[in-house]
Amino acid sequence: MISLKAFHPSATAWRRCGAALFSAFLFLSACAELPQNVHRPVSTALASPSGTPLAALVQQRRQAASARNESGFMLLDGPPAAYGSRLALAEGAQKTLDLQYYAIHADASTGRLLAAVREAARRGVRVRVLLDDFHSTGRNALVMRLAFVPNIEMRMFNPVPGPRGSSLARMFNAVEDASRIQQRMHNKLFIADNVLGVTGGRNLGDAYFGNAQAGNFVDMDVLAAGPIVQDLSRSFDAYWNNERAYPVQSLVTPKELDALRDEARSERDKETNTGAARPPDGEPRPRNAAPTAEQQNRAWDEKPMDLRTASFVWAPAVVLVDKPAKIPADTPRGVAGTGKAPGLVVAQQGQRRTGAAPRGSLDGAADAAANGDTVVEGLLQLIGQAQRELLIISPYFVPGPDMKKAFASALARGVRIRVLTNSLASNDAPVAHVGYARHREELLAMGIGLYELRSEQAGLGSAFGSNGSGSTPGESRSMLHSKVLVMDGRLLVVGSMNLDLRSQLQNTEIALLIRSNELCGAAAGQIETAMNTGSWRVEQSNGRLVWRAPQNSGLEDSTTEPDASAGLRLLLRLFGPFAPDRLL
């Protein structure tokens, strides 16, 4: 089955479903397939980062801090820092730029970033862009025009065959391979000159940078500097050179992209609030309407971060990343697959092992994580080392049997566990809430503290510290998107993974595991603030669930899903039992 999250169209989208379905069935008869014998020239990251201005800057920052550790890290918890850091990397790169994303939305914020990427290519920087292919339809497909810019190579990971004018048509066209279609590359990387890079939860688009009108994500990234970035680059290379990555030129022509551009313009003229189906992990698709002048000005007004004054924390760290083989390679029809098993790569500051971590690193944390076959399973092994406290943020929280077992073991050791996730109202894909809600009472009975983000914030800053978007009250809805774990106040994990079965078993993920009391303290402080003043605390009282109002909110406690309509609650109650956890 296709992921249930893939089907979450708006009212406008429903009005066009008939035409889309008709087109889809026409496409089914053609049974489009992916191209064969594709030429994929092998390329790798910049061999020696030294000698570039960014490398000199990193070395200067390390010397100024008199740091013993070679790699530095900076939390990027608000839209200005998240946007400004990426813009600074694009503008500062002299040799290479590598971008790997699940989603790049064709909107105002991304337009500004990609303009900087194109400018880097014009000054001679080699640019590689690797994008998961599920969402590249309609207006979003126009991002693929980057592939036809000199000095820019672009590949699509795990492409979906068929035309790109309709998401529904593509899914119906690929129905014979539905099990693979719902396996997606969820990794996020933005790397400059193999010496500075950003990873974490954000995709590229207005909603991730506080620039969307209807709703914005609360998210967290890390800006990494030094040798650890070489490990991020090795991860990129593994995906870039994988047989699942198809050069854009093998999938679409400039003429076809021009036709999609003209169609998008026509649709824009007809409707200004068009919706679209959502990708399988629930992340929203941008509206096809043209960006407003306010959005354009806001995106272009964002300034690049001044990396010369960036405050890095220098600490030991490892990269946890799923192997690309977690998504099996294509095989011709009638030919059995290779049976490749998933695996976890753990790397630390230039050292790299598959299935085993650098010995003695991070107080054994990397050794524990290496015992898992995937990023999420590695984190479950890491949880097995917790002694005092676990603070977890997972927007989509659907605990499977392995996760419950890890939590139960930690609780038996006296570990305090608190989880911040989305409320029904703040979840951009409400059907995903079903997988969490059906486990909610069991998790509470185990002794896990549950907090659900309040949808309507006074601005994104009220959810995560003071570095929000600066939105005015009531301007937009807040939606949780960060993926963070803080263990015992000394180990911090920031990555692309959710604690759900999709991240554990299907999507590929990446994460940074950092040992730093300072970074843990900063992250924990923001999480505590979000839990106490920006979230509903869920409890069991007299045999029923109660949502305790956020501190100083002036709101009353609730005995039903707060801020959600009765119709939505009823719909999920009726259809929830038929939604398997693994598809949410």
PDB file of C-alpha atoms in Angstrom, residues 216-427:
ATOM      1  CA  ASN A 216       5.327  27.311   9.685  1.00  0.00           C
ATOM      2  CA  PHE A 217       7.478  24.550  11.113  1.00  0.00           C
ATOM      3  CA  VAL A 218       9.323  24.656  14.417  1.00  0.00           C
ATOM      4  CA  ASP A 219      12.640  23.026  13.554  1.00  0.00           C
ATOM      5  CA  MET A 220      16.285  22.597  14.538  1.00  0.00           C
ATOM      6  CA  ASP A 221      19.498  22.115  12.537  1.00  0.00           C
ATOM      7  CA  VAL A 222      23.198  22.011  13.308  1.00  0.00           C
ATOM      8  CA  LEU A 223      25.956  23.921  11.522  1.00  0.00           C
ATOM      9  CA  ALA A 224      29.023  21.662  11.620  1.00  0.00           C
ATOM     10  CA  ALA A 225      32.634  22.669  10.980  1.00  0.00           C
ATOM     11  CA  GLY A 226      35.878  20.746  10.580  1.00  0.00           C
ATOM     12  CA  PRO A 227      36.677  17.072   9.906  1.00  0.00           C
ATOM     13  CA  ILE A 228      33.202  15.833  10.855  1.00  0.00           C
ATOM     14  CA  VAL A 229      31.970  17.495   7.651  1.00  0.00           C
ATOM     15  CA  GLN A 230      34.131  15.105   5.644  1.00  0.00           C
ATOM     16  CA  ASP A 231      32.049  12.277   7.091  1.00  0.00           C
ATOM     17  CA  LEU A 232      28.870  14.067   6.048  1.00  0.00           C
ATOM     18  CA  SER A 233      30.382  14.362   2.560  1.00  0.00           C
ATOM     19  CA  ARG A 234      31.218  10.663   2.431  1.00  0.00           C
ATOM     20  CA  SER A 235      27.580  10.022   3.177  1.00  0.00           C
ATOM     21  CA  PHE A 236      26.576  12.323   0.326  1.00  0.00           C
ATOM     22  CA  ASP A 237      28.958  10.569  -2.064  1.00  0.00           C
ATOM     23  CA  ALA A 238      27.520   7.160  -1.188  1.00  0.00           C
ATOM     24  CA  TYR A 239      24.042   8.324  -2.194  1.00  0.00           C
ATOM     25  CA  TRP A 240      25.191  10.399  -5.175  1.00  0.00           C
ATOM     26  CA  ASN A 241      27.045   7.481  -6.780  1.00  0.00           C
ATOM     27  CA  ASN A 242      24.352   4.926  -5.950  1.00  0.00           C
ATOM     28  CA  GLU A 243      22.439   3.260  -8.789  1.00  0.00           C
ATOM     29  CA  ARG A 244      19.208   4.622  -7.315  1.00  0.00           C
ATOM     30  CA  ALA A 245      20.332   8.206  -8.185  1.00  0.00           C
ATOM     31  CA  TYR A 246      19.314   9.221 -11.735  1.00  0.00           C
ATOM     32  CA  PRO A 247      20.656  12.313 -13.513  1.00  0.00           C
ATOM     33  CA  VAL A 248      17.804  14.715 -14.213  1.00  0.00           C
ATOM     34  CA  GLN A 249      18.618  14.631 -17.938  1.00  0.00           C
ATOM     35  CA  SER A 250      17.666  10.942 -18.010  1.00  0.00           C
ATOM     36  CA  LEU A 251      14.218  11.700 -16.586  1.00  0.00           C
ATOM     37  CA  VAL A 252      13.012  14.972 -18.082  1.00  0.00           C
ATOM     38  CA  THR A 253      13.889  17.389 -20.881  1.00  0.00           C
ATOM     39  CA  PRO A 254      14.073  21.201 -20.782  1.00  0.00           C
ATOM     40  CA  LYS A 255      11.065  21.263 -23.123  1.00  0.00           C
ATOM     41  CA  GLU A 256       8.999  19.217 -20.666  1.00  0.00           C
ATOM     42  CA  LEU A 257      10.015  21.516 -17.822  1.00  0.00           C
ATOM     43  CA  ASP A 258       9.016  24.528 -19.914  1.00  0.00           C
ATOM     44  CA  ALA A 259       5.596  22.955 -20.419  1.00  0.00           C
ATOM     45  CA  LEU A 260       5.248  22.417 -16.655  1.00  0.00           C
ATOM     46  CA  ARG A 261       6.232  26.035 -16.063  1.00  0.00           C
ATOM     47  CA  ASP A 262       3.560  27.253 -18.492  1.00  0.00           C
ATOM     48  CA  GLU A 263       0.987  24.975 -16.859  1.00  0.00           C
ATOM     49  CA  ALA A 264       1.915  26.272 -13.402  1.00  0.00           C
ATOM     50  CA  ARG A 265       1.476  29.830 -14.607  1.00  0.00           C
ATOM     51  CA  SER A 266      -1.928  28.968 -16.058  1.00  0.00           C
ATOM     52  CA  GLU A 267      -3.046  27.324 -12.813  1.00  0.00           C
ATOM     53  CA  ARG A 268      -1.767  30.312 -10.875  1.00  0.00           C
ATOM     54  CA  ASP A 269      -3.904  32.615 -12.938  1.00  0.00           C
ATOM     55  CA  LYS A 270      -6.996  30.496 -12.235  1.00  0.00           C
ATOM     56  CA  GLU A 271      -6.525  29.843  -8.539  1.00  0.00           C
ATOM     57  CA  THR A 272      -4.403  31.418  -5.857  1.00  0.00           C
ATOM     58  CA  ASN A 273      -4.843  28.782  -3.165  1.00  0.00           C
ATOM     59  CA  THR A 274      -4.266  25.447  -4.838  1.00  0.00           C
ATOM     60  CA  GLY A 275      -3.395  22.456  -2.643  1.00  0.00           C
ATOM     61  CA  ALA A 276      -1.672  19.188  -3.485  1.00  0.00           C
ATOM     62  CA  ALA A 277      -1.164  15.718  -2.096  1.00  0.00           C
ATOM     63  CA  ARG A 278       1.357  15.425   0.690  1.00  0.00           C
ATOM     64  CA  PRO A 279       4.576  13.427   0.574  1.00  0.00           C
ATOM     65  CA  PRO A 280       4.699  10.151   2.503  1.00  0.00           C
ATOM     66  CA  ASP A 281       6.202  11.544   5.708  1.00  0.00           C
ATOM     67  CA  GLY A 282       3.474  14.159   5.974  1.00  0.00           C
ATOM     68  CA  GLU A 283       5.518  17.234   5.103  1.00  0.00           C
ATOM     69  CA  PRO A 284       3.323  19.799   3.362  1.00  0.00           C
ATOM     70  CA  ARG A 285       3.481  20.689  -0.263  1.00  0.00           C
ATOM     71  CA  PRO A 286       3.706  24.387  -1.082  1.00  0.00           C
ATOM     72  CA  ARG A 287       0.749  26.157  -2.557  1.00  0.00           C
ATOM     73  CA  ASN A 288       1.028  26.498  -6.319  1.00  0.00           C
ATOM     74  CA  ALA A 289       0.075  30.141  -6.116  1.00  0.00           C
ATOM     75  CA  ALA A 290       2.729  32.714  -6.855  1.00  0.00           C
ATOM     76  CA  PRO A 291       4.593  33.959  -3.781  1.00  0.00           C
ATOM     77  CA  THR A 292       3.226  37.213  -2.426  1.00  0.00           C
ATOM     78  CA  ALA A 293       5.253  40.401  -2.563  1.00  0.00           C
ATOM     79  CA  GLU A 294       5.596  40.212   1.217  1.00  0.00           C
ATOM     80  CA  GLN A 295       7.019  36.707   0.977  1.00  0.00           C
ATOM     81  CA  GLN A 296       9.418  37.709  -1.782  1.00  0.00           C
ATOM     82  CA  ASN A 297      10.635  40.725   0.149  1.00  0.00           C
ATOM     83  CA  ARG A 298      11.014  38.717   3.328  1.00  0.00           C
ATOM     84  CA  ALA A 299      12.995  35.978   1.630  1.00  0.00           C
ATOM     85  CA  TRP A 300      15.247  38.428  -0.147  1.00  0.00           C
ATOM     86  CA  ASP A 301      15.706  40.520   2.971  1.00  0.00           C
ATOM     87  CA  GLU A 302      17.233  37.558   4.826  1.00  0.00           C
ATOM     88  CA  LYS A 303      20.954  38.137   5.311  1.00  0.00           C
ATOM     89  CA  PRO A 304      23.743  35.561   5.203  1.00  0.00           C
ATOM     90  CA  MET A 305      25.150  34.624   8.577  1.00  0.00           C
ATOM     91  CA  ASP A 306      28.482  36.237   9.428  1.00  0.00           C
ATOM     92  CA  LEU A 307      30.517  33.054   9.796  1.00  0.00           C
ATOM     93  CA  ARG A 308      33.448  35.057  11.167  1.00  0.00           C
ATOM     94  CA  THR A 309      31.517  35.592  14.391  1.00  0.00           C
ATOM     95  CA  ALA A 310      29.732  32.222  14.509  1.00  0.00           C
ATOM     96  CA  SER A 311      29.881  30.746  18.007  1.00  0.00           C
ATOM     97  CA  PHE A 312      30.952  27.122  17.647  1.00  0.00           C
ATOM     98  CA  VAL A 313      31.110  24.556  20.411  1.00  0.00           C
ATOM     99  CA  TRP A 314      34.077  22.246  19.751  1.00  0.00           C
ATOM    100  CA  ALA A 315      33.241  18.700  20.716  1.00  0.00           C
ATOM    101  CA  PRO A 316      33.642  15.024  19.757  1.00  0.00           C
ATOM    102  CA  ALA A 317      30.907  13.742  17.444  1.00  0.00           C
ATOM    103  CA  VAL A 318      29.913  10.962  15.087  1.00  0.00           C
ATOM    104  CA  VAL A 319      27.714  10.790  12.001  1.00  0.00           C
ATOM    105  CA  LEU A 320      24.995   8.152  11.928  1.00  0.00           C
ATOM    106  CA  VAL A 321      23.608   7.482   8.459  1.00  0.00           C
ATOM    107  CA  ASP A 322      21.598   4.750   6.811  1.00  0.00           C
ATOM    108  CA  LYS A 323      23.150   3.037   3.820  1.00  0.00           C
ATOM    109  CA  PRO A 324      21.492   3.833   0.491  1.00  0.00           C
ATOM    110  CA  ALA A 325      20.815   0.077   0.200  1.00  0.00           C
ATOM    111  CA  LYS A 326      18.044   0.520   2.771  1.00  0.00           C
ATOM    112  CA  ILE A 327      16.083   1.359  -0.382  1.00  0.00           C
ATOM    113  CA  PRO A 328      16.702  -1.640  -2.682  1.00  0.00           C
ATOM    114  CA  ALA A 329      17.972  -1.023  -6.184  1.00  0.00           C
ATOM    115  CA  ASP A 330      15.773  -1.408  -9.242  1.00  0.00           C
ATOM    116  CA  THR A 331      15.807  -4.738 -11.049  1.00  0.00           C
ATOM    117  CA  PRO A 332      14.284  -5.511 -14.449  1.00  0.00           C
ATOM    118  CA  ARG A 333      10.861  -7.101 -14.387  1.00  0.00           C
ATOM    119  CA  GLY A 334      11.009 -10.838 -13.859  1.00  0.00           C
ATOM    120  CA  VAL A 335      14.460 -10.661 -12.247  1.00  0.00           C
ATOM    121  CA  ALA A 336      14.878 -11.279  -8.539  1.00  0.00           C
ATOM    122  CA  GLY A 337      16.364  -8.524  -6.392  1.00  0.00           C
ATOM    123  CA  THR A 338      19.828  -8.621  -4.869  1.00  0.00           C
ATOM    124  CA  GLY A 339      18.542  -8.959  -1.326  1.00  0.00           C
ATOM    125  CA  LYS A 340      20.786  -6.191  -0.030  1.00  0.00           C
ATOM    126  CA  ALA A 341      20.267  -5.591   3.642  1.00  0.00           C
ATOM    127  CA  PRO A 342      20.108  -2.162   5.252  1.00  0.00           C
ATOM    128  CA  GLY A 343      23.061  -1.066   7.294  1.00  0.00           C
ATOM    129  CA  LEU A 344      24.266   1.789   9.441  1.00  0.00           C
ATOM    130  CA  VAL A 345      27.439   3.741   8.790  1.00  0.00           C
ATOM    131  CA  VAL A 346      29.013   5.357  11.850  1.00  0.00           C
ATOM    132  CA  ALA A 347      31.870   7.789  11.288  1.00  0.00           C
ATOM    133  CA  GLN A 348      33.868  10.117  13.508  1.00  0.00           C
ATOM    134  CA  GLN A 349      36.058  12.970  12.281  1.00  0.00           C
ATOM    135  CA  GLY A 350      37.583  11.258   9.278  1.00  0.00           C
ATOM    136  CA  GLN A 351      37.429   7.714  10.659  1.00  0.00           C
ATOM    137  CA  ARG A 352      34.813   5.500   9.093  1.00  0.00           C
ATOM    138  CA  ARG A 353      33.525   2.044   9.797  1.00  0.00           C
ATOM    139  CA  THR A 354      30.474   0.182   8.589  1.00  0.00           C
ATOM    140  CA  GLY A 355      28.627  -1.682  11.307  1.00  0.00           C
ATOM    141  CA  ALA A 356      31.187  -0.696  13.921  1.00  0.00           C
ATOM    142  CA  ALA A 357      32.027   2.602  15.549  1.00  0.00           C
ATOM    143  CA  PRO A 358      35.426   4.095  16.363  1.00  0.00           C
ATOM    144  CA  ARG A 359      36.388   2.344  19.579  1.00  0.00           C
ATOM    145  CA  GLY A 360      36.391   4.379  22.751  1.00  0.00           C
ATOM    146  CA  SER A 361      34.645   7.349  21.155  1.00  0.00           C
ATOM    147  CA  LEU A 362      31.985   9.382  22.926  1.00  0.00           C
ATOM    148  CA  ASP A 363      32.149   7.260  26.089  1.00  0.00           C
ATOM    149  CA  GLY A 364      31.023   4.216  24.138  1.00  0.00           C
ATOM    150  CA  ALA A 365      27.936   5.926  22.722  1.00  0.00           C
ATOM    151  CA  ALA A 366      29.017   5.380  19.124  1.00  0.00           C
ATOM    152  CA  ASP A 367      29.799   1.756  19.877  1.00  0.00           C
ATOM    153  CA  ALA A 368      26.265   1.313  21.181  1.00  0.00           C
ATOM    154  CA  ALA A 369      24.672   3.099  18.222  1.00  0.00           C
ATOM    155  CA  ALA A 370      26.642   0.938  15.791  1.00  0.00           C
ATOM    156  CA  ASN A 371      24.818  -2.131  17.066  1.00  0.00           C
ATOM    157  CA  GLY A 372      21.677  -1.024  15.229  1.00  0.00           C
ATOM    158  CA  ASP A 373      21.041  -1.711  11.554  1.00  0.00           C
ATOM    159  CA  THR A 374      19.482   1.718  10.917  1.00  0.00           C
ATOM    160  CA  VAL A 375      19.753   5.211  12.381  1.00  0.00           C
ATOM    161  CA  VAL A 376      16.614   4.770  14.483  1.00  0.00           C
ATOM    162  CA  GLU A 377      17.671   1.328  15.671  1.00  0.00           C
ATOM    163  CA  GLY A 378      21.059   2.803  16.560  1.00  0.00           C
ATOM    164  CA  LEU A 379      19.290   5.419  18.673  1.00  0.00           C
ATOM    165  CA  LEU A 380      17.354   2.668  20.439  1.00  0.00           C
ATOM    166  CA  GLN A 381      20.677   1.051  21.299  1.00  0.00           C
ATOM    167  CA  LEU A 382      21.885   4.434  22.544  1.00  0.00           C
ATOM    168  CA  ILE A 383      18.789   4.749  24.740  1.00  0.00           C
ATOM    169  CA  GLY A 384      19.953   1.526  26.331  1.00  0.00           C
ATOM    170  CA  GLN A 385      22.856   3.509  27.829  1.00  0.00           C
ATOM    171  CA  ALA A 386      20.729   6.278  29.349  1.00  0.00           C
ATOM    172  CA  GLN A 387      21.091   6.572  33.124  1.00  0.00           C
ATOM    173  CA  ARG A 388      19.127   9.652  34.178  1.00  0.00           C
ATOM    174  CA  GLU A 389      17.035  11.440  31.596  1.00  0.00           C
ATOM    175  CA  LEU A 390      15.856  11.400  27.989  1.00  0.00           C
ATOM    176  CA  LEU A 391      14.364  14.460  26.320  1.00  0.00           C
ATOM    177  CA  ILE A 392      12.936  13.638  22.898  1.00  0.00           C
ATOM    178  CA  ILE A 393      11.337  15.660  20.113  1.00  0.00           C
ATOM    179  CA  SER A 394       9.668  13.632  17.376  1.00  0.00           C
ATOM    180  CA  PRO A 395       6.985  15.333  15.235  1.00  0.00           C
ATOM    181  CA  TYR A 396       5.661  11.973  14.061  1.00  0.00           C
ATOM    182  CA  PHE A 397       5.857   9.644  17.057  1.00  0.00           C
ATOM    183  CA  VAL A 398       4.659   6.112  16.298  1.00  0.00           C
ATOM    184  CA  PRO A 399       6.505   3.712  18.625  1.00  0.00           C
ATOM    185  CA  GLY A 400       6.896   0.150  17.412  1.00  0.00           C
ATOM    186  CA  PRO A 401       7.645  -2.891  19.611  1.00  0.00           C
ATOM    187  CA  ASP A 402      11.423  -2.276  19.614  1.00  0.00           C
ATOM    188  CA  MET A 403      10.962   1.311  20.710  1.00  0.00           C
ATOM    189  CA  LYS A 404       8.562   0.411  23.500  1.00  0.00           C
ATOM    190  CA  LYS A 405      10.990  -2.227  24.719  1.00  0.00           C
ATOM    191  CA  ALA A 406      13.839   0.293  24.808  1.00  0.00           C
ATOM    192  CA  PHE A 407      11.689   2.793  26.702  1.00  0.00           C
ATOM    193  CA  ALA A 408      10.529   0.158  29.201  1.00  0.00           C
ATOM    194  CA  SER A 409      14.103  -0.911  29.890  1.00  0.00           C
ATOM    195  CA  ALA A 410      15.203   2.691  30.431  1.00  0.00           C
ATOM    196  CA  LEU A 411      12.269   3.412  32.730  1.00  0.00           C
ATOM    197  CA  ALA A 412      13.108   0.298  34.766  1.00  0.00           C
ATOM    198  CA  ARG A 413      16.576   1.780  35.330  1.00  0.00           C
ATOM    199  CA  GLY A 414      14.997   4.934  36.709  1.00  0.00           C
ATOM    200  CA  VAL A 415      15.443   7.041  33.566  1.00  0.00           C
ATOM    201  CA  ARG A 416      13.001   9.940  33.242  1.00  0.00           C
ATOM    202  CA  ILE A 417      11.575  10.097  29.699  1.00  0.00           C
ATOM    203  CA  ARG A 418       9.685  13.031  28.245  1.00  0.00           C
ATOM    204  CA  VAL A 419       8.542  13.310  24.625  1.00  0.00           C
ATOM    205  CA  LEU A 420       7.392  16.395  22.744  1.00  0.00           C
ATOM    206  CA  THR A 421       5.328  15.680  19.633  1.00  0.00           C
ATOM    207  CA  ASN A 422       2.582  17.300  17.581  1.00  0.00           C
ATOM    208  CA  SER A 423      -0.954  17.717  18.807  1.00  0.00           C
ATOM    209  CA  LEU A 424      -3.743  16.773  16.439  1.00  0.00           C
ATOM    210  CA  ALA A 425      -4.218  20.464  15.645  1.00  0.00           C
ATOM    211  CA  SER A 426      -0.534  21.157  14.975  1.00  0.00           C
ATOM    212  CA  ASN A 427       0.066  18.009  12.920  1.00  0.00           C
TER     213      ASN A 427
END
